GROMACS .gro file of C-alpha atoms in nm:
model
  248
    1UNK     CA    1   0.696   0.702   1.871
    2UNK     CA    2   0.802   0.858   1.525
    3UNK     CA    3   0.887   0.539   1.241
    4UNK     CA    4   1.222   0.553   1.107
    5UNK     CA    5   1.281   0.401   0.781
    6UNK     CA    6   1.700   0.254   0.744
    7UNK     CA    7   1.844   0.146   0.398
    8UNK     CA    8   2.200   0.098   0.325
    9UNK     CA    9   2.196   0.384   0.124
   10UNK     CA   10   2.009   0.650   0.323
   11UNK     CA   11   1.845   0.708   0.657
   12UNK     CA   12   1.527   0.859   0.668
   13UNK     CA   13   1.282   0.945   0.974
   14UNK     CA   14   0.971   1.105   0.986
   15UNK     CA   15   0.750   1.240   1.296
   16UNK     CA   16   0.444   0.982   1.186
   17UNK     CA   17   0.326   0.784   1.550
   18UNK     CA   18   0.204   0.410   1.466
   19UNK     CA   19  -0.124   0.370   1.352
   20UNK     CA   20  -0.295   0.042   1.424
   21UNK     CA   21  -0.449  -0.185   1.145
   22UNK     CA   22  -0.754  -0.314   1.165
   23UNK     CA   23  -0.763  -0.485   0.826
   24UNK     CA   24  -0.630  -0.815   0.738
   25UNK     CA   25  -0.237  -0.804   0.582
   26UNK     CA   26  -0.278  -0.868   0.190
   27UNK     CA   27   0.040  -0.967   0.095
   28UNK     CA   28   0.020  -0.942  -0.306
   29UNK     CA   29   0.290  -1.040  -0.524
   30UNK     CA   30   0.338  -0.860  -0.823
   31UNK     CA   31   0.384  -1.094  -1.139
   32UNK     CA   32   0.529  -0.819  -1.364
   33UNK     CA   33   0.866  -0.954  -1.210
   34UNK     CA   34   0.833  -1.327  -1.220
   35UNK     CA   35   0.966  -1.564  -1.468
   36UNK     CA   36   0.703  -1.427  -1.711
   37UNK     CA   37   0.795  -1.795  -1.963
   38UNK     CA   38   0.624  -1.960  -1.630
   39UNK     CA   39   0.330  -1.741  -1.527
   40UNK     CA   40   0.108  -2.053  -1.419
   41UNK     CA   41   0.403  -2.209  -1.241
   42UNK     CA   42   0.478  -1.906  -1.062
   43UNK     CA   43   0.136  -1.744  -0.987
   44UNK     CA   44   0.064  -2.143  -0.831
   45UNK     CA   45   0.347  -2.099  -0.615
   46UNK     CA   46   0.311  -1.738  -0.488
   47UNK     CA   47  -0.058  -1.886  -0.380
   48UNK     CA   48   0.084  -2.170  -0.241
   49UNK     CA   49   0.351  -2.016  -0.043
   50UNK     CA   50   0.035  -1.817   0.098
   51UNK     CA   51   0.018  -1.463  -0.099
   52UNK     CA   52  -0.326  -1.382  -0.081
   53UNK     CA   53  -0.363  -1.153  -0.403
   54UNK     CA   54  -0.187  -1.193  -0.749
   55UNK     CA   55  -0.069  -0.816  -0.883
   56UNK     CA   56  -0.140  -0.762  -1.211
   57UNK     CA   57   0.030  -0.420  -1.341
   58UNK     CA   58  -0.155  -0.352  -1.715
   59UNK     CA   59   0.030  -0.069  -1.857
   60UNK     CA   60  -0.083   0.081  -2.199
   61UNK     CA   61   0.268   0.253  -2.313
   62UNK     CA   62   0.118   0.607  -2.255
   63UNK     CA   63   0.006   0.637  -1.943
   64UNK     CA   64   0.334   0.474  -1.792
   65UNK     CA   65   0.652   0.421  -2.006
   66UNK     CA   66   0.608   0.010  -2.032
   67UNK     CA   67   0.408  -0.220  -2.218
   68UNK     CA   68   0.270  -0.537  -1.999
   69UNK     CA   69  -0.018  -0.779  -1.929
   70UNK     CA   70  -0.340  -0.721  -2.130
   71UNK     CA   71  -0.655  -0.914  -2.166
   72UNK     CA   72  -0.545  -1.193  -2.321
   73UNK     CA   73  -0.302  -1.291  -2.022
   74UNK     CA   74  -0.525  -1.257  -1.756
   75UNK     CA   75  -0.752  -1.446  -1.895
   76UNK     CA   76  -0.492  -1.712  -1.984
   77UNK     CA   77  -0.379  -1.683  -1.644
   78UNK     CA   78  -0.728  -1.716  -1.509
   79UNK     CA   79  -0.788  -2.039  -1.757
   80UNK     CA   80  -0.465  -2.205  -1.645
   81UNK     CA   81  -0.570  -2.163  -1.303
   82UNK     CA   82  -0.946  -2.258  -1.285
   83UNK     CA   83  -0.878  -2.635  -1.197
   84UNK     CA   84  -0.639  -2.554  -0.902
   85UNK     CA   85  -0.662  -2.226  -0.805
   86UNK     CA   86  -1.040  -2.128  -0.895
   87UNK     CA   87  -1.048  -1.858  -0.638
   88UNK     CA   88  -0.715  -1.706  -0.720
   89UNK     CA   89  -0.752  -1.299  -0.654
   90UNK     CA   90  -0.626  -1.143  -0.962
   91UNK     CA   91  -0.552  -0.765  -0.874
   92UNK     CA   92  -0.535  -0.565  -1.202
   93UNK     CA   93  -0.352  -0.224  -1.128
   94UNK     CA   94  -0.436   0.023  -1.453
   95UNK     CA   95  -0.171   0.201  -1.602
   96UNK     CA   96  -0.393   0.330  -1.888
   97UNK     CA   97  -0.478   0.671  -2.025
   98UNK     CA   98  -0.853   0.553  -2.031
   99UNK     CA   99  -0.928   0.302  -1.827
  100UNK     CA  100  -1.317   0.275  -1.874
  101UNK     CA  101  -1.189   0.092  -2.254
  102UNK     CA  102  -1.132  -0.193  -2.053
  103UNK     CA  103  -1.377  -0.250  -1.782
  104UNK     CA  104  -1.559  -0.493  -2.016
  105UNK     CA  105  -1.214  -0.661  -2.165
  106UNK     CA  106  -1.100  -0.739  -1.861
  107UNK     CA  107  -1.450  -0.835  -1.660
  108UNK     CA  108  -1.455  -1.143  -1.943
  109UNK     CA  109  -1.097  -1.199  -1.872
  110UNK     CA  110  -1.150  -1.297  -1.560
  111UNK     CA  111  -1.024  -0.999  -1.338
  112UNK     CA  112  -1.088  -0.950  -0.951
  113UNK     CA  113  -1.023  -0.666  -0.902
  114UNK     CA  114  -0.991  -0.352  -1.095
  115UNK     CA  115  -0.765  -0.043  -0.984
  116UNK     CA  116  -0.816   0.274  -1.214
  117UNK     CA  117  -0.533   0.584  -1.149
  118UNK     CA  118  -0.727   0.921  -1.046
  119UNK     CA  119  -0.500   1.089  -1.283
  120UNK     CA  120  -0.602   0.916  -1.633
  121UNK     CA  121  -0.885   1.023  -1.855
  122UNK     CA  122  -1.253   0.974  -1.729
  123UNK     CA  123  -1.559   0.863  -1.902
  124UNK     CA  124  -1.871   1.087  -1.902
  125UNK     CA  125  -1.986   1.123  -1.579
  126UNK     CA  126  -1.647   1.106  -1.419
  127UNK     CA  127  -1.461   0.985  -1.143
  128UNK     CA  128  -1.781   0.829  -0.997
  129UNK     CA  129  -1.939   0.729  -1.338
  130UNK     CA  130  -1.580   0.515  -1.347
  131UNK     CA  131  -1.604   0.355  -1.013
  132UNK     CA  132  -1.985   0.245  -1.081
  133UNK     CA  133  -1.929   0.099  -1.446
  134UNK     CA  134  -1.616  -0.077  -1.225
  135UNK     CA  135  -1.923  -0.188  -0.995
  136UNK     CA  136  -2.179  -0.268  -1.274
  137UNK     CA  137  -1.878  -0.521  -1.410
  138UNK     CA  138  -1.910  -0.732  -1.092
  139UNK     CA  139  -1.536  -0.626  -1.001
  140UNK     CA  140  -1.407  -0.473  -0.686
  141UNK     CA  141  -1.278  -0.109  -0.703
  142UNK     CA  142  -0.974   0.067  -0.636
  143UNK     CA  143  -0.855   0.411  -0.702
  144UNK     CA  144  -0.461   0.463  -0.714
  145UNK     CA  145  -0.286   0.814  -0.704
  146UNK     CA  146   0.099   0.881  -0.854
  147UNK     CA  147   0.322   1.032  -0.577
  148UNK     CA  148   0.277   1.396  -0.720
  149UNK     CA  149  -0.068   1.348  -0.651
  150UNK     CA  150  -0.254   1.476  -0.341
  151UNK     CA  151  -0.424   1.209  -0.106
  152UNK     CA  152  -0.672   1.458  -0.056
  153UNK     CA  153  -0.793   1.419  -0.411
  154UNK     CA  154  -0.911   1.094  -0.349
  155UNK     CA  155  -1.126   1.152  -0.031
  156UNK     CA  156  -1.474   1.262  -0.195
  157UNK     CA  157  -1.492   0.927  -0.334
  158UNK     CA  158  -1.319   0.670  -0.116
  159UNK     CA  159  -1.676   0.609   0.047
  160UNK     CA  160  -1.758   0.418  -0.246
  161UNK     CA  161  -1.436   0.200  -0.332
  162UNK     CA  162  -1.283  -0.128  -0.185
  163UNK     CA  163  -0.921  -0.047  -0.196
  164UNK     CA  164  -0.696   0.290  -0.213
  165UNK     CA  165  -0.345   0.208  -0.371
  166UNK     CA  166  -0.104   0.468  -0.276
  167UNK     CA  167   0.287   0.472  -0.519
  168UNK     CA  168   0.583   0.480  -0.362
  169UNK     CA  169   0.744   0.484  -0.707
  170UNK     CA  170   0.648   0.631  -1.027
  171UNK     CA  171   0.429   0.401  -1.206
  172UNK     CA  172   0.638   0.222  -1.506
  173UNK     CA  173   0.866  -0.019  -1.375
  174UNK     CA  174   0.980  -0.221  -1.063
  175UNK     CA  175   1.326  -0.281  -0.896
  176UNK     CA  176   1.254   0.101  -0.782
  177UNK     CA  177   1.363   0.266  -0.429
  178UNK     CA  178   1.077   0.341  -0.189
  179UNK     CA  179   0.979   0.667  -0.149
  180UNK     CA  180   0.875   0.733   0.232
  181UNK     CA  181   0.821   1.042   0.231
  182UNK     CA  182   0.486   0.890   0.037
  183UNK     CA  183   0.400   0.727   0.414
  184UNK     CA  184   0.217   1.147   0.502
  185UNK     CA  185  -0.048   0.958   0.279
  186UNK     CA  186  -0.133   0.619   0.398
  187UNK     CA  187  -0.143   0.786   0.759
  188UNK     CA  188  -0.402   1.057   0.689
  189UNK     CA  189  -0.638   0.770   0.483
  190UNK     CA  190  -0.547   0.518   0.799
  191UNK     CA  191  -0.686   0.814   1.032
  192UNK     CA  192  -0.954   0.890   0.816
  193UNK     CA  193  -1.043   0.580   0.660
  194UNK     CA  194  -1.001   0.316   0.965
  195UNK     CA  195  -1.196   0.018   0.770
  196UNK     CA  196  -1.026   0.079   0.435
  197UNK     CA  197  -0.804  -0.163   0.230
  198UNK     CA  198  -0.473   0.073   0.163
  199UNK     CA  199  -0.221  -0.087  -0.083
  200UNK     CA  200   0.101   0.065  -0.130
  201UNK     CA  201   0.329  -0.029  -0.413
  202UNK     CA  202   0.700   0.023  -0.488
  203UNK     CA  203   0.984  -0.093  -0.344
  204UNK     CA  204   0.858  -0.296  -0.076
  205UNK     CA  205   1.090  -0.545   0.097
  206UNK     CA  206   1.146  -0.689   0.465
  207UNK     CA  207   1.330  -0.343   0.481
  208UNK     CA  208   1.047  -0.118   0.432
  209UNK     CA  209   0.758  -0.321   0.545
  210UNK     CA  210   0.794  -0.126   0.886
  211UNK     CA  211   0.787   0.209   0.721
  212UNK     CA  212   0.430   0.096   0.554
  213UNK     CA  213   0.264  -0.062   0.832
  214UNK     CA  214   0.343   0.198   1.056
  215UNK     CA  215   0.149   0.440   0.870
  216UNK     CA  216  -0.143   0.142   0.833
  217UNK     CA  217  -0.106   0.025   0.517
  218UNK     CA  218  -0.204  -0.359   0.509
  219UNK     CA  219  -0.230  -0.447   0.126
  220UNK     CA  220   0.151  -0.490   0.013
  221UNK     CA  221   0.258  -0.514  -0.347
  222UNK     CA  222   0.615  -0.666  -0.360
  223UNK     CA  223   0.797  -0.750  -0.709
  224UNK     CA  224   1.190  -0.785  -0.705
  225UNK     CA  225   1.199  -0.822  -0.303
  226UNK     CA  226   1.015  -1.147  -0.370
  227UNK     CA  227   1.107  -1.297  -0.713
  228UNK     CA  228   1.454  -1.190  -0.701
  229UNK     CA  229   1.431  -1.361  -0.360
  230UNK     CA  230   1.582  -1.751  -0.290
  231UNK     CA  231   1.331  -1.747   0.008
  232UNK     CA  232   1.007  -1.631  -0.148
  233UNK     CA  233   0.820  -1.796   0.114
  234UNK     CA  234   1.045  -1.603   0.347
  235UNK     CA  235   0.943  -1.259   0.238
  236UNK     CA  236   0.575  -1.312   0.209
  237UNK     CA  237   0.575  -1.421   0.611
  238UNK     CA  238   0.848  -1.100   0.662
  239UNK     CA  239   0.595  -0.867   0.480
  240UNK     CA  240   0.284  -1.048   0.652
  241UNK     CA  241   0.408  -1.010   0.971
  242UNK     CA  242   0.524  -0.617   0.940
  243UNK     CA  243   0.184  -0.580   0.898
  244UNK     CA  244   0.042  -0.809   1.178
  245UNK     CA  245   0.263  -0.641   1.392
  246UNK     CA  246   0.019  -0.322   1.373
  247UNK     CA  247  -0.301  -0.534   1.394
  248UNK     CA  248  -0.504  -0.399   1.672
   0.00000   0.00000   0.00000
């Protein structure tokens, strides 16, 4: 049966059938829109309230219009966290114009994993000379894609990456509507990809979640829908469960 995707503003349906998941729901909150005077306080909870995967969006003020975490706060983050937390998953999203500057920055830092944007500027060697100096850094790697961008850009090379974020907003800022008309993408990497990690990010809430896991994404980056939240707790187990509900 097609998805169909209800806001108060706007209904939307698409002819996409269900695709089952057969990867684990990541449910990754992204810190860009917690109480940023209490990262430790709030990256402890998010863990605590069982978010798998702390969202780190690093935007350089080119490649995105914002300026955000850096090197010095992850590793900060990762310090303040050691004792506690020691195998907190810090997910570093790269908003940067070239992201091979700061494979090394961020490997000392402390970063998990590191997701580069097909769109920025590539070191010699290219696309693939990016994901293996991403490899070479001990790091998992992701490749993200803008929502101008084709999906099918990113299939020569998802053979050799962990995760595939897809947008569902332009890349800048959160509190921003979902775009599902972005969902054409997730499906044709589900269909194609069955054993890949697929991330989506923007605008995801307990009223979207459907939309996303229907099309098989299980990694879920959520910002306002969760901070701005009095139930945090709440809306991680909402977003969990939209995508356990696919689970084959």
């Amino acid at each position: 049966a097609p998805f169909q995707f209800v806001s108060r503003h706007h209904r939307i349906i698409r002819n996409i059938s269900t695709m089952k998941i057969n990867r684990p729901a990541l449910i990754c909150p992204s810190l860009l829109s917690c109480d940023l005077a209490r990262l430790h306080e709030e990256a402890t909870q998010m863990i605590d309230m069982g978010a798998d995967w702390l969202h780190m969006d690093i935007i350089d003020g080119n490649f995105a219009p914002n300026i955000t975490f850096g090197p010095p706060v992850i590793s900060a983050l990762r310090s303040s966290l050691e004792k506690t937390k020691p195998h907190a998953y810090l997910d570093c999203h790269l908003m940067v114009t070239k992201p091979s500057f700061w494979v090394e920055p961020l490997r000392k830092a402390g970063a998990s994993g590191f997701t580069f944007h097909l769109e920025s500027e590539m070191p010699e060697g290219g696309v693939s000379a990016m994901i293996q100096m991403v490899r070479d850094a001990g790091m998992k790697v992701g490749m993200v894609i803008k929502p101008g961008t084709p999906v099918e850009e990113l299939f020569p090379y998802v053979k050799d990456l962990d995760l595939v974020l897809i947008m569902t907003v332009e890349p800048g800022f959160s509190g921003q509507k979902f775009m599902p008309d972005m969902m054409p993408k997730v499906k044709a990497l589900r269909e194609k990809f069955p054993d890949l990690d697929i991330q989506v990010d923007g605008g995801l809430s307990p009223k979207t979640i459907d939309a996303a896991a229907e099309a098989g994404a299980n990694a879920i980056v959520a910002a306002s829908a969760i901070f701005g939240s009095d139930d945090r707790k709440g809306v991680i187990d909402a977003l969990r469960a939209g995508v356990d509900s696919r689970a084959e």
